[in-house]
mmCIF file of C-alpha atoms in Angstrom:
data_model
loop_
_atom_site.group_PDB
_atom_site.id
_atom_site.type_symbol
_atom_site.label_atom_id
_atom_site.label_comp_id
_atom_site.label_asym_id
_atom_site.label_seq_id
_atom_site.Cartn_x
_atom_site.Cartn_y
_atom_site.Cartn_z
ATOM 1 C CA MET A 17 -23.607 -22.504 2.904
ATOM 2 C CA ARG A 18 -21.940 -24.196 5.882
ATOM 3 C CA ARG A 19 -22.525 -22.620 9.262
ATOM 4 C CA MET A 20 -19.483 -21.597 11.274
ATOM 5 C CA SER A 21 -18.813 -23.883 14.215
ATOM 6 C CA GLY A 22 -18.514 -22.594 17.762
ATOM 7 C CA PHE A 23 -14.783 -23.300 17.853
ATOM 8 C CA ASN A 24 -14.187 -21.382 14.636
ATOM 9 C CA MET A 25 -16.276 -18.487 15.936
ATOM 10 C CA ILE A 26 -14.256 -18.323 19.167
ATOM 11 C CA ALA A 27 -10.953 -18.529 17.292
ATOM 12 C CA LEU A 28 -12.038 -15.784 14.896
ATOM 13 C CA THR A 29 -13.212 -13.553 17.762
ATOM 14 C CA LEU A 30 -9.971 -14.008 19.701
ATOM 15 C CA GLY A 31 -7.920 -13.329 16.580
ATOM 16 C CA PHE A 32 -9.731 -10.091 15.779
ATOM 17 C CA ALA A 33 -9.613 -9.039 19.438
ATOM 18 C CA PHE A 34 -5.853 -9.597 19.587
ATOM 19 C CA LEU A 35 -5.356 -7.530 16.424
ATOM 20 C CA TYR A 36 -7.756 -4.650 16.922
ATOM 21 C CA ILE A 37 -8.329 -4.070 20.665
ATOM 22 C CA PRO A 38 -4.971 -2.224 21.010
ATOM 23 C CA MET A 39 -5.960 0.034 18.094
ATOM 24 C CA VAL A 40 -9.368 0.704 19.638
ATOM 25 C CA ILE A 41 -7.742 1.632 22.962
ATOM 26 C CA LEU A 42 -5.337 3.967 21.157
ATOM 27 C CA VAL A 43 -8.210 5.692 19.342
ATOM 28 C CA ILE A 44 -10.210 6.092 22.569
ATOM 29 C CA TYR A 45 -7.296 7.608 24.492
ATOM 30 C CA SER A 46 -6.595 10.041 21.649
ATOM 31 C CA PHE A 47 -9.720 11.844 22.899
ATOM 32 C CA ASN A 48 -8.536 11.857 26.522
ATOM 33 C CA GLU A 49 -8.508 15.166 28.406
ATOM 34 C CA SER A 50 -5.538 14.182 30.560
ATOM 35 C CA LYS A 51 -1.884 14.375 29.553
ATOM 36 C CA LEU A 52 -1.447 10.943 31.099
ATOM 37 C CA VAL A 53 -2.271 8.525 28.316
ATOM 38 C CA THR A 54 -3.322 5.749 30.707
ATOM 39 C CA VAL A 55 -5.616 7.857 32.909
ATOM 40 C CA TRP A 56 -9.032 8.776 31.526
ATOM 41 C CA ALA A 57 -10.063 12.307 32.523
ATOM 42 C CA GLY A 58 -12.913 12.990 30.146
ATOM 43 C CA PHE A 59 -13.597 13.441 26.451
ATOM 44 C CA SER A 60 -11.665 16.122 24.585
ATOM 45 C CA THR A 61 -10.408 16.860 21.060
ATOM 46 C CA LYS A 62 -7.768 19.353 22.188
ATOM 47 C CA TRP A 63 -4.886 17.050 21.303
ATOM 48 C CA TYR A 64 -5.941 17.101 17.656
ATOM 49 C CA GLY A 65 -5.815 20.890 17.796
ATOM 50 C CA SER A 66 -2.431 20.740 19.505
ATOM 51 C CA LEU A 67 -1.227 18.353 16.813
ATOM 52 C CA ALA A 68 -2.233 20.841 14.122
ATOM 53 C CA GLN A 69 0.110 23.381 15.758
ATOM 54 C CA ASN A 70 3.089 21.013 15.913
ATOM 55 C CA GLN A 71 5.237 22.078 12.975
ATOM 56 C CA GLN A 72 7.640 19.134 13.267
ATOM 57 C CA PHE A 73 4.849 16.620 12.843
ATOM 58 C CA LEU A 74 3.341 18.647 9.997
ATOM 59 C CA ASP A 75 6.660 18.753 8.147
ATOM 60 C CA ALA A 76 7.126 14.998 8.616
ATOM 61 C CA ALA A 77 3.573 14.367 7.393
ATOM 62 C CA TRP A 78 4.202 16.453 4.270
ATOM 63 C CA VAL A 79 7.395 14.495 3.526
ATOM 64 C CA THR A 80 5.549 11.207 4.042
ATOM 65 C CA LEU A 81 2.692 12.144 1.719
ATOM 66 C CA ARG A 82 5.038 13.313 -1.035
ATOM 67 C CA VAL A 83 7.160 10.187 -0.824
ATOM 68 C CA ALA A 84 4.081 7.937 -0.756
ATOM 69 C CA PHE A 85 2.515 9.635 -3.791
ATOM 70 C CA PHE A 86 5.580 9.611 -6.022
ATOM 71 C CA SER A 87 6.820 6.165 -4.994
ATOM 72 C CA SER A 88 3.395 4.536 -5.399
ATOM 73 C CA THR A 89 2.936 6.162 -8.819
ATOM 74 C CA ILE A 90 6.336 5.007 -10.087
ATOM 75 C CA ALA A 91 5.841 1.566 -8.527
ATOM 76 C CA THR A 92 2.456 1.241 -10.241
ATOM 77 C CA VAL A 93 3.933 2.018 -13.667
ATOM 78 C CA LEU A 94 6.910 -0.315 -13.232
ATOM 79 C CA GLY A 95 4.882 -3.048 -11.526
ATOM 80 C CA THR A 96 2.262 -3.020 -14.293
ATOM 81 C CA MET A 97 4.961 -3.241 -16.954
ATOM 82 C CA ALA A 98 6.656 -6.112 -15.110
ATOM 83 C CA ALA A 99 3.371 -7.981 -14.710
ATOM 84 C CA TYR A 100 2.541 -7.522 -18.387
ATOM 85 C CA ALA A 101 5.967 -8.831 -19.400
ATOM 86 C CA LEU A 102 5.675 -11.889 -17.141
ATOM 87 C CA ILE A 103 2.146 -12.859 -18.186
ATOM 88 C CA ARG A 104 2.186 -11.983 -21.882
ATOM 89 C CA SER A 105 5.735 -12.770 -22.944
ATOM 90 C CA GLY A 106 5.466 -16.500 -22.311
ATOM 91 C CA ARG A 107 8.697 -18.367 -21.690
ATOM 92 C CA PHE A 108 11.890 -16.431 -22.428
ATOM 93 C CA LEU A 109 15.521 -16.675 -21.421
ATOM 94 C CA GLY A 110 15.932 -15.495 -17.841
ATOM 95 C CA ARG A 111 12.212 -15.496 -17.039
ATOM 96 C CA THR A 112 12.702 -17.373 -13.764
ATOM 97 C CA LEU A 113 15.429 -14.970 -12.655
ATOM 98 C CA PHE A 114 13.334 -11.976 -13.711
ATOM 99 C CA SER A 115 10.261 -13.115 -11.756
ATOM 100 C CA GLY A 116 12.408 -14.008 -8.752
ATOM 101 C CA MET A 117 13.981 -10.555 -8.701
ATOM 102 C CA ILE A 118 10.567 -8.899 -8.898
ATOM 103 C CA TYR A 119 9.056 -10.919 -6.059
ATOM 104 C CA ALA A 120 12.173 -11.009 -3.855
ATOM 105 C CA PRO A 121 11.168 -7.929 -1.781
ATOM 106 C CA LEU A 122 8.021 -9.797 -0.702
ATOM 107 C CA VAL A 123 10.073 -12.255 1.340
ATOM 108 C CA MET A 124 13.190 -10.197 1.965
ATOM 109 C CA PRO A 125 13.484 -8.813 5.536
ATOM 110 C CA ASP A 126 13.074 -5.049 5.612
ATOM 111 C CA VAL A 127 16.369 -4.667 7.458
ATOM 112 C CA ILE A 128 18.243 -6.408 4.645
ATOM 113 C CA THR A 129 16.456 -4.373 1.976
ATOM 114 C CA GLY A 130 17.123 -1.099 3.800
ATOM 115 C CA LEU A 131 20.789 -1.909 4.419
ATOM 116 C CA ALA A 132 21.345 -2.986 0.807
ATOM 117 C CA LEU A 133 19.779 0.222 -0.496
ATOM 118 C CA LEU A 134 21.828 2.309 1.936
ATOM 119 C CA LEU A 135 25.059 0.707 0.722
ATOM 120 C CA LEU A 136 23.966 1.276 -2.880
ATOM 121 C CA PHE A 137 23.280 4.957 -2.322
ATOM 122 C CA ILE A 138 26.580 5.423 -0.511
ATOM 123 C CA SER A 139 28.537 3.627 -3.257
ATOM 124 C CA ILE A 140 27.103 5.841 -6.016
ATOM 125 C CA GLY A 141 27.468 9.003 -3.941
ATOM 126 C CA LEU A 142 23.758 9.793 -3.715
ATOM 127 C CA ASP A 143 22.909 11.902 -0.677
ATOM 128 C CA ARG A 144 20.022 10.587 1.393
ATOM 129 C CA GLY A 145 16.838 12.605 1.131
ATOM 130 C CA ILE A 146 13.478 12.631 -0.623
ATOM 131 C CA LEU A 147 14.919 11.017 -3.767
ATOM 132 C CA THR A 148 16.444 8.061 -1.942
ATOM 133 C CA LEU A 149 13.215 7.550 0.011
ATOM 134 C CA VAL A 150 11.197 7.501 -3.200
ATOM 135 C CA LEU A 151 13.596 5.031 -4.827
ATOM 136 C CA ALA A 152 13.587 2.778 -1.754
ATOM 137 C CA HIS A 153 9.803 2.718 -1.408
ATOM 138 C CA THR A 154 9.410 2.138 -5.139
ATOM 139 C CA THR A 155 11.697 -0.875 -4.861
ATOM 140 C CA PHE A 156 9.600 -2.774 -2.331
ATOM 141 C CA ALA A 157 6.170 -1.481 -3.441
ATOM 142 C CA MET A 158 6.631 -2.463 -7.072
ATOM 143 C CA CYS A 159 6.403 -6.177 -6.309
ATOM 144 C CA TYR A 160 3.042 -5.766 -4.570
ATOM 145 C CA VAL A 161 1.657 -3.913 -7.586
ATOM 146 C CA SER A 162 3.018 -6.624 -9.867
ATOM 147 C CA VAL A 163 1.260 -9.353 -7.888
ATOM 148 C CA VAL A 164 -2.091 -7.536 -7.982
ATOM 149 C CA VAL A 165 -1.918 -6.724 -11.702
ATOM 150 C CA SER A 166 -0.620 -10.194 -12.616
ATOM 151 C CA SER A 167 -3.634 -11.850 -11.004
ATOM 152 C CA ARG A 168 -5.917 -9.738 -13.217
ATOM 153 C CA LEU A 169 -3.933 -10.312 -16.398
ATOM 154 C CA MET A 170 -4.040 -14.081 -15.877
ATOM 155 C CA THR A 171 -7.844 -14.014 -16.249
ATOM 156 C CA PHE A 172 -7.869 -11.464 -19.088
ATOM 157 C CA ASP A 173 -9.600 -12.539 -22.295
ATOM 158 C CA LEU A 174 -6.965 -12.306 -25.020
ATOM 159 C CA SER A 175 -9.624 -12.368 -27.731
ATOM 160 C CA LEU A 176 -10.440 -8.750 -26.882
ATOM 161 C CA GLU A 177 -6.928 -7.640 -27.764
ATOM 162 C CA GLU A 178 -6.944 -9.834 -30.866
ATOM 163 C CA ALA A 179 -10.194 -8.232 -32.006
ATOM 164 C CA ALA A 180 -8.664 -4.779 -31.567
ATOM 165 C CA ARG A 181 -5.607 -5.825 -33.580
ATOM 166 C CA ASP A 182 -7.854 -7.216 -36.335
ATOM 167 C CA LEU A 183 -9.600 -3.832 -36.491
ATOM 168 C CA GLY A 184 -6.307 -2.078 -37.195
ATOM 169 C CA CYS A 185 -4.926 -1.199 -33.764
ATOM 170 C CA THR A 186 -1.240 -1.489 -33.112
ATOM 171 C CA ALA A 187 -0.001 -3.401 -30.077
ATOM 172 C CA ALA A 188 0.431 -0.153 -28.131
ATOM 173 C CA GLU A 189 -3.040 1.102 -29.149
ATOM 174 C CA ALA A 190 -4.654 -2.216 -28.210
ATOM 175 C CA PHE A 191 -3.035 -2.033 -24.776
ATOM 176 C CA ARG A 192 -4.037 1.605 -24.253
ATOM 177 C CA LEU A 193 -7.595 1.336 -25.567
ATOM 178 C CA VAL A 194 -8.573 -2.208 -24.538
ATOM 179 C CA THR A 195 -6.274 -3.824 -21.989
ATOM 180 C CA LEU A 196 -5.539 -0.868 -19.720
ATOM 181 C CA PRO A 197 -9.197 0.181 -19.182
ATOM 182 C CA ILE A 198 -10.118 -3.403 -18.288
ATOM 183 C CA ILE A 199 -7.271 -3.933 -15.823
ATOM 184 C CA ALA A 200 -7.602 -0.372 -14.456
ATOM 185 C CA PRO A 201 -9.310 -1.519 -11.195
ATOM 186 C CA ALA A 202 -6.345 -3.810 -10.470
ATOM 187 C CA VAL A 203 -3.904 -1.012 -11.284
ATOM 188 C CA ILE A 204 -5.759 1.365 -8.949
ATOM 189 C CA SER A 205 -5.798 -1.286 -6.222
ATOM 190 C CA GLY A 206 -2.051 -1.738 -6.647
ATOM 191 C CA TRP A 207 -1.506 2.014 -6.362
ATOM 192 C CA LEU A 208 -3.571 2.242 -3.179
ATOM 193 C CA LEU A 209 -1.732 -0.724 -1.678
ATOM 194 C CA ALA A 210 1.658 0.798 -2.536
ATOM 195 C CA PHE A 211 0.542 4.146 -1.087
ATOM 196 C CA THR A 212 -0.511 2.643 2.246
ATOM 197 C CA LEU A 213 2.667 0.544 2.477
ATOM 198 C CA SER A 214 4.772 3.652 1.932
ATOM 199 C CA LEU A 215 2.816 5.613 4.538
ATOM 200 C CA ASP A 216 3.601 3.273 7.412
ATOM 201 C CA ASP A 217 7.118 2.126 6.465
ATOM 202 C CA LEU A 218 9.647 2.626 9.234
ATOM 203 C CA VAL A 219 12.550 0.215 8.809
ATOM 204 C CA ILE A 220 13.522 0.934 5.213
ATOM 205 C CA ALA A 221 12.902 4.666 5.647
ATOM 206 C CA SER A 222 15.199 4.760 8.670
ATOM 207 C CA PHE A 223 18.066 3.518 6.468
ATOM 208 C CA THR A 224 17.410 5.696 3.433
ATOM 209 C CA SER A 225 16.147 9.003 4.872
ATOM 210 C CA GLY A 226 18.290 12.048 5.544
ATOM 211 C CA PRO A 227 18.214 14.831 8.157
ATOM 212 C CA SER A 228 15.809 16.919 6.069
ATOM 213 C CA SER A 229 13.572 14.024 5.016
ATOM 214 C CA THR A 230 12.236 12.578 8.253
ATOM 215 C CA THR A 231 9.027 10.659 7.636
ATOM 216 C CA LEU A 232 6.079 10.491 10.008
ATOM 217 C CA PRO A 233 6.701 6.910 11.225
ATOM 218 C CA ILE A 234 10.317 7.828 12.052
ATOM 219 C CA LYS A 235 9.164 10.950 13.882
ATOM 220 C CA ILE A 236 6.604 8.964 15.874
ATOM 221 C CA PHE A 237 9.159 6.305 16.784
ATOM 222 C CA SER A 238 11.634 8.943 17.936
ATOM 223 C CA SER A 239 8.993 10.713 20.033
ATOM 224 C CA VAL A 240 7.780 7.493 21.672
ATOM 225 C CA ARG A 241 11.264 6.875 23.057
ATOM 226 C CA LEU A 242 10.729 9.880 25.319
ATOM 227 C CA GLY A 243 7.269 8.691 26.354
ATOM 228 C CA VAL A 244 3.879 8.389 24.705
ATOM 229 C CA SER A 245 1.993 11.679 24.561
ATOM 230 C CA PRO A 246 -1.686 12.236 23.706
ATOM 231 C CA GLU A 247 -0.524 13.947 20.497
ATOM 232 C CA ILE A 248 1.042 10.663 19.406
ATOM 233 C CA ASN A 249 -2.276 8.925 20.030
ATOM 234 C CA ALA A 250 -4.083 11.529 17.926
ATOM 235 C CA LEU A 251 -1.556 11.266 15.117
ATOM 236 C CA SER A 252 -1.661 7.474 15.170
ATOM 237 C CA THR A 253 -5.449 7.589 15.008
ATOM 238 C CA ILE A 254 -5.295 9.766 11.907
ATOM 239 C CA MET A 255 -2.795 7.391 10.282
ATOM 240 C CA ILE A 256 -5.002 4.397 11.107
ATOM 241 C CA GLY A 257 -7.910 6.196 9.471
ATOM 242 C CA ILE A 258 -5.929 6.987 6.310
ATOM 243 C CA VAL A 259 -4.634 3.426 5.964
ATOM 244 C CA ALA A 260 -8.094 1.988 6.647
ATOM 245 C CA VAL A 261 -9.643 4.197 3.966
ATOM 246 C CA GLY A 262 -6.961 3.134 1.492
ATOM 247 C CA VAL A 263 -7.459 -0.566 2.209
ATOM 248 C CA LEU A 264 -11.249 -0.273 1.990
ATOM 249 C CA ALA A 265 -10.999 1.656 -1.267
ATOM 250 C CA ALA A 266 -8.722 -1.004 -2.749
ATOM 251 C CA SER A 267 -11.114 -3.749 -1.616
ATOM 252 C CA LEU A 268 -14.118 -1.951 -3.098
ATOM 253 C CA VAL A 269 -12.330 -1.395 -6.413
ATOM 254 C CA SER A 270 -11.332 -5.076 -6.570
ATOM 255 C CA LYS A 271 -14.842 -6.222 -5.690
ATOM 256 C CA ARG A 272 -16.380 -3.916 -8.281
ATOM 257 C CA SER A 273 -13.961 -5.247 -10.881
ATOM 258 C CA LEU A 274 -14.902 -8.838 -10.007
ATOM 259 C CA VAL A 275 -18.633 -8.110 -10.207
ATOM 260 C CA LYS A 276 -18.203 -6.335 -13.551
ATOM 261 C CA ARG A 277 -16.132 -9.194 -14.947
ATOM 262 C CA GLN A 278 -18.721 -11.747 -13.871
ATOM 263 C CA ALA A 279 -21.474 -9.651 -15.444
ATOM 264 C CA ASP A 280 -19.524 -9.387 -18.711
ATOM 265 C CA GLU A 281 -18.927 -13.133 -18.758
ATOM 266 C CA ALA A 282 -22.606 -13.801 -18.118
ATOM 267 C CA ALA A 283 -23.565 -11.411 -20.941
ATOM 268 C CA ALA A 284 -21.170 -13.155 -23.281
ATOM 269 C CA VAL A 285 -22.649 -16.551 -22.413
ATOM 270 C CA ARG A 286 -26.170 -15.269 -23.048
ATOM 271 C CA ALA A 287 -25.077 -13.780 -26.381
ATOM 272 C CA GLU A 288 -23.549 -17.087 -27.474
ATOM 273 C CA ALA A 289 -26.688 -18.963 -26.404
ATOM 274 C CA ALA A 290 -28.866 -16.575 -28.409
#
């Protein structure tokens, strides 16, 4: 294993410092006694208690969690189906267009996506609210799920499905009993990624939300315009913790899947050698 050079170490340290020092400062000042967010007056957790009494933030958090759960679940189902169609269907008429439409939200600016969805909802007469938020978040989260699941399907051993079909399973039964359990870690990782992306979305939600469906990022952004309060620091700290847990969980699931796959491949090699 090559040792990291001094230059690479410095560059890595500066990069991490640039990314995470502002978050660390925010977390520290969420425990500040003073109302002034830039003046340290001692350690206190009172702002977390005050946050728990703020009904507007609680309502926005409940909307955000509901939208994130439903949109990530729908996106996982649709993204898995899209990935399966792309990887297993081979070449078919319109495949390039189909894959381009799936992956377009990855490179499309959020402002364009939000504006396009807003115009769509207005043209079909759909009032903005929880439903439009779920549809909007499903639209951009589905492509991330598709990418994660596609990478797993590309390394899937087709002989396992063929063996199930030879034993009498239908195509649907082979997928449900063989394929889905094996790619489940990738599906779970895709769901967690979609959930965290929905939690912290601001731009698209600002176009597609209604008066009664204000999400937490929108509420935070609106409150910050009047000045940063210690409650905002506390709320942001909680959101950082939730997103960090989701990312770590997705990483652990992916790593466990990789280790299990390598162990299965090693067992298969030993069986063939025997």
